Short mmCIF file of C-alpha atoms in Angstrom, two decimals:
data_model
loop_
_atom_site.label_atom_id
_atom_site.label_comp_id
_atom_site.label_asym_id
_atom_site.label_seq_id
_atom_site.Cartn_x
_atom_site.Cartn_y
_atom_site.Cartn_z
CA UNK A 1 8.99 -17.89 -5.14
CA UNK A 2 6.34 -18.21 -2.48
CA UNK A 3 5.82 -14.45 -2.14
CA UNK A 4 5.19 -12.75 1.15
CA UNK A 5 3.65 -15.03 3.68
CA UNK A 6 1.41 -13.83 6.50
CA UNK A 7 -0.20 -15.74 9.29
CA UNK A 8 -2.84 -16.11 10.46
CA UNK A 9 -5.08 -15.10 7.54
CA UNK A 10 -8.01 -14.44 9.85
CA UNK A 11 -7.97 -13.67 13.54
CA UNK A 12 -10.93 -13.14 15.81
CA UNK A 13 -10.33 -12.22 19.34
CA UNK A 14 -11.87 -10.51 22.34
CA UNK A 15 -11.08 -7.07 23.51
CA UNK A 16 -8.09 -7.03 25.84
CA UNK A 17 -6.45 -10.06 24.43
CA UNK A 18 -2.95 -10.05 22.95
CA UNK A 19 -2.68 -10.49 19.18
CA UNK A 20 0.43 -11.42 17.27
CA UNK A 21 0.61 -11.21 13.46
CA UNK A 22 3.41 -12.79 11.60
CA UNK A 23 5.19 -12.13 8.28
CA UNK A 24 7.82 -13.92 6.20
CA UNK A 25 9.23 -11.62 3.54
CA UNK A 26 10.42 -12.67 0.15
CA UNK A 27 13.92 -14.16 0.39
CA UNK A 28 16.57 -11.57 -0.55
CA UNK A 29 14.35 -8.62 0.33
CA UNK A 30 15.80 -6.35 3.11
CA UNK A 31 12.99 -3.86 3.50
CA UNK A 32 9.86 -4.86 5.30
CA UNK A 33 6.72 -2.75 5.78
CA UNK A 34 3.62 -3.24 8.02
CA UNK A 35 0.35 -1.53 6.82
CA UNK A 36 -3.16 -1.34 8.17
CA UNK A 37 -6.15 -1.01 5.89
CA UNK A 38 -9.60 0.22 6.91
CA UNK A 39 -12.51 1.73 5.05
CA UNK A 40 -12.22 4.91 6.97
CA UNK A 41 -8.48 5.49 6.83
CA UNK A 42 -7.38 3.58 3.76
CA UNK A 43 -3.86 2.09 3.66
CA UNK A 44 -1.70 3.34 6.51
CA UNK A 45 1.94 2.60 6.97
CA UNK A 46 2.55 1.51 10.57
CA UNK A 47 6.30 0.86 10.60
CA UNK A 48 9.11 -0.24 8.33
CA UNK A 49 12.46 -1.95 8.69
CA UNK A 50 15.60 -1.79 6.60
CA UNK A 51 18.05 -4.70 7.20
CA UNK A 52 16.04 -5.73 10.24
CA UNK A 53 16.37 -2.27 11.79
CA UNK A 54 13.17 -0.18 12.51
CA UNK A 55 13.49 3.05 10.46
CA UNK A 56 10.22 4.83 11.01
CA UNK A 57 7.50 3.81 13.57
CA UNK A 58 5.66 7.06 13.52
CA UNK A 59 2.64 5.40 12.02
CA UNK A 60 2.25 3.04 14.97
CA UNK A 61 -1.04 4.12 16.52
CA UNK A 62 -0.04 3.89 20.21
CA UNK A 63 2.04 2.00 22.70
CA UNK A 64 -0.33 -0.97 22.43
CA UNK A 65 1.35 -1.72 19.09
CA UNK A 66 4.87 -3.10 18.76
CA UNK A 67 6.79 -4.68 15.95
CA UNK A 68 9.93 -6.70 15.82
CA UNK A 69 12.15 -8.14 13.16
CA UNK A 70 14.59 -10.54 14.81
CA UNK A 71 16.08 -11.75 11.51
CA UNK A 72 15.87 -11.20 7.79
CA UNK A 73 13.12 -13.82 7.33
CA UNK A 74 10.65 -13.00 10.05
CA UNK A 75 8.69 -10.13 11.52
CA UNK A 76 5.89 -9.83 14.06
CA UNK A 77 3.28 -7.10 14.77
CA UNK A 78 1.87 -7.31 18.29
CA UNK A 79 -1.18 -5.65 19.67
CA UNK A 80 -1.50 -5.82 23.50
CA UNK A 81 -4.20 -5.19 24.72
CA UNK A 82 -6.35 -5.37 21.62
CA UNK A 83 -9.39 -3.10 21.17
CA UNK A 84 -12.40 -3.19 18.76
CA UNK A 85 -11.01 -0.13 16.82
CA UNK A 86 -7.99 -2.19 15.93
CA UNK A 87 -10.20 -4.35 13.67
CA UNK A 88 -8.65 -4.05 10.14
CA UNK A 89 -6.76 -5.82 7.50
CA UNK A 90 -2.97 -5.88 8.26
CA UNK A 91 -0.59 -6.21 5.40
CA UNK A 92 3.05 -6.94 5.39
CA UNK A 93 5.12 -5.99 2.29
CA UNK A 94 8.79 -6.47 1.39
CA UNK A 95 11.15 -5.09 -1.15
CA UNK A 96 14.83 -4.85 -2.02
CA UNK A 97 16.44 -1.92 -0.29
CA UNK A 98 17.12 0.30 -3.24
CA UNK A 99 15.56 3.30 -4.91
CA UNK A 100 12.36 2.95 -6.75
CA UNK A 101 11.87 -0.70 -6.02
CA UNK A 102 8.49 -2.47 -6.09
CA UNK A 103 6.86 -3.50 -2.80
CA UNK A 104 5.39 -6.97 -2.70
CA UNK A 105 2.43 -7.31 -0.53
CA UNK A 106 1.31 -10.46 1.38
CA UNK A 107 -2.35 -11.56 1.37
CA UNK A 108 -3.07 -9.78 4.61
CA UNK A 109 -4.45 -10.75 8.04
CA UNK A 110 -8.03 -9.84 8.72
CA UNK A 111 -8.30 -8.99 12.39
CA UNK A 112 -11.59 -8.74 14.24
CA UNK A 113 -11.66 -7.66 17.85
CA UNK A 114 -14.97 -8.22 19.59
CA UNK B 1 3.71 17.80 2.87
CA UNK B 2 3.88 14.04 2.55
CA UNK B 3 0.25 13.49 1.54
CA UNK B 4 -0.94 12.20 -1.73
CA UNK B 5 -4.58 13.17 -2.54
CA UNK B 6 -6.58 10.91 -4.70
CA UNK B 7 -9.95 11.20 -6.40
CA UNK B 8 -12.61 10.09 -7.00
CA UNK B 9 -13.28 7.78 -4.05
CA UNK B 10 -15.35 5.53 -6.32
CA UNK B 11 -15.89 5.25 -10.04
CA UNK B 12 -18.40 3.25 -12.09
CA UNK B 13 -17.66 2.85 -15.83
CA UNK B 14 -19.34 0.82 -18.53
CA UNK B 15 -17.39 -1.89 -20.39
CA UNK B 16 -15.34 -0.37 -23.12
CA UNK B 17 -15.20 3.06 -21.47
CA UNK B 18 -12.29 5.05 -20.13
CA UNK B 19 -11.55 5.10 -16.51
CA UNK B 20 -9.68 8.12 -15.14
CA UNK B 21 -8.22 8.38 -11.59
CA UNK B 22 -6.43 11.45 -10.45
CA UNK B 23 -3.87 12.22 -7.80
CA UNK B 24 -2.12 15.35 -6.54
CA UNK B 25 0.88 15.83 -4.28
CA UNK B 26 2.65 18.67 -2.46
CA UNK B 27 6.13 17.41 -1.83
CA UNK B 28 8.24 18.41 -4.81
CA UNK B 29 10.94 15.97 -3.70
CA UNK B 30 8.70 13.04 -4.81
CA UNK B 31 10.38 11.39 -7.75
CA UNK B 32 8.64 8.08 -8.15
CA UNK B 33 4.93 7.58 -8.81
CA UNK B 34 3.57 3.96 -8.95
CA UNK B 35 0.00 2.81 -9.11
CA UNK B 36 -1.04 -0.30 -7.27
CA UNK B 37 -4.12 -2.46 -7.97
CA UNK B 38 -5.92 -4.35 -5.30
CA UNK B 39 -8.50 -7.14 -5.83
CA UNK B 40 -10.92 -8.05 -3.01
CA UNK B 41 -9.22 -10.30 -0.46
CA UNK B 42 -5.74 -9.67 -1.92
CA UNK B 43 -2.86 -7.40 -1.15
CA UNK B 44 -2.10 -4.51 -3.46
CA UNK B 45 0.14 -5.21 -6.47
CA UNK B 46 2.18 -2.91 -8.67
CA UNK B 47 0.40 -2.03 -11.88
CA UNK B 48 2.51 0.72 -13.49
CA UNK B 49 4.93 3.38 -12.45
CA UNK B 50 6.42 6.64 -13.76
CA UNK B 51 9.41 8.83 -13.06
CA UNK B 52 8.99 12.59 -13.56
CA UNK B 53 11.47 12.78 -16.42
CA UNK B 54 8.65 11.69 -18.74
CA UNK B 55 5.10 13.02 -19.02
CA UNK B 56 3.47 9.80 -20.02
CA UNK B 57 3.93 6.07 -19.78
CA UNK B 58 1.79 3.45 -21.41
CA UNK B 59 1.58 -0.28 -20.72
CA UNK B 60 -1.09 -1.95 -22.70
CA UNK B 61 -4.49 -0.41 -21.75
CA UNK B 62 -2.99 1.45 -18.83
CA UNK B 63 -1.49 4.90 -19.12
CA UNK B 64 -0.04 7.29 -16.48
CA UNK B 65 -0.07 10.95 -17.37
CA UNK B 66 2.22 13.16 -15.33
CA UNK B 67 2.06 16.97 -14.97
CA UNK B 68 5.09 18.11 -12.94
CA UNK B 69 4.21 21.77 -12.85
CA UNK B 70 0.75 21.08 -11.51
CA UNK B 71 1.99 18.35 -9.23
CA UNK B 72 -0.66 15.96 -10.55
CA UNK B 73 -0.67 12.54 -12.17
CA UNK B 74 -3.44 10.35 -13.34
CA UNK B 75 -4.14 6.79 -14.36
CA UNK B 76 -6.14 6.16 -17.53
CA UNK B 77 -7.59 2.70 -18.27
CA UNK B 78 -8.66 2.44 -21.85
CA UNK B 79 -11.37 -0.10 -23.04
CA UNK B 80 -12.20 -0.82 -19.39
CA UNK B 81 -13.14 -4.38 -18.66
CA UNK B 82 -15.16 -5.99 -15.84
CA UNK B 83 -11.94 -7.69 -14.80
CA UNK B 84 -10.43 -4.27 -14.09
CA UNK B 85 -12.87 -3.87 -11.21
CA UNK B 86 -10.68 -3.32 -8.21
CA UNK B 87 -9.26 -0.73 -5.92
CA UNK B 88 -6.54 1.51 -7.33
CA UNK B 89 -4.06 3.34 -5.18
CA UNK B 90 -1.67 6.05 -6.37
CA UNK B 91 1.60 6.44 -4.44
CA UNK B 92 4.70 8.53 -4.37
CA UNK B 93 8.20 8.28 -2.87
CA UNK B 94 11.42 10.15 -2.68
CA UNK B 95 13.21 7.23 -4.14
CA UNK B 96 16.77 8.38 -3.81
CA UNK B 97 16.57 8.93 -0.12
CA UNK B 98 13.67 6.81 1.01
CA UNK B 99 14.34 3.63 -0.85
CA UNK B 100 11.10 1.83 -1.52
CA UNK B 101 9.03 3.60 1.18
CA UNK B 102 5.72 4.80 -0.35
CA UNK B 103 3.06 7.40 0.57
CA UNK B 104 -0.25 6.10 -0.70
CA UNK B 105 -3.38 7.91 -1.77
CA UNK B 106 -6.76 7.13 -0.32
CA UNK B 107 -7.76 4.62 -3.02
CA UNK B 108 -10.38 4.55 -5.72
CA UNK B 109 -12.83 1.68 -5.97
CA UNK B 110 -13.45 1.09 -9.71
CA UNK B 111 -16.48 -0.90 -10.90
CA UNK B 112 -16.70 -1.77 -14.60
CA UNK B 113 -20.20 -2.86 -15.56
CA UNK B 114 -20.61 -5.50 -18.26
#
């Protein structure tokens, strides 16, 4: 099993540009989570999907952030326009939709907004 | 209500010593308490987990102690090794209703000196 795949692994962009982060969950997993990790705020849940449907997006910082899951094998997190305070490591995780199941994290995307 | 408080923020232990990380929660509906381990440049990975029907769970050198009345749980790493140096996150969920969604603590950066 290839695990959760995220791309790109590193992204450097300038303030105001659009950024799209991509995630491929583990095959057979039907819950998908997007997290942001910073030194100041730790690991924050941004949004999660069950069976491709967004369940809770209360962690999305503001309207500049959007996430989609068009099918069971692909999800995107988009920031438009990006700002320096968005600089962080963004993780995608997936799991089987069932109680007490382990979340499997991807390697993360390190985003730097100049 | 949904927060999980973790301490200490950082911990330095000598090789062979015991590392202890503590977490406290408020939501009495939480019924699943995993610990995740994160190495630099990697995503978090499940280390060990406990349900509140037991007060302790041990896997090798790692032990979770759970105190339901105090709403606290802790991770003990016996015979700590330099390879244990990582960031540790406690987490909690209401497994029956939230599936695999987790609320994470702030994280503890553990350094084990040789």
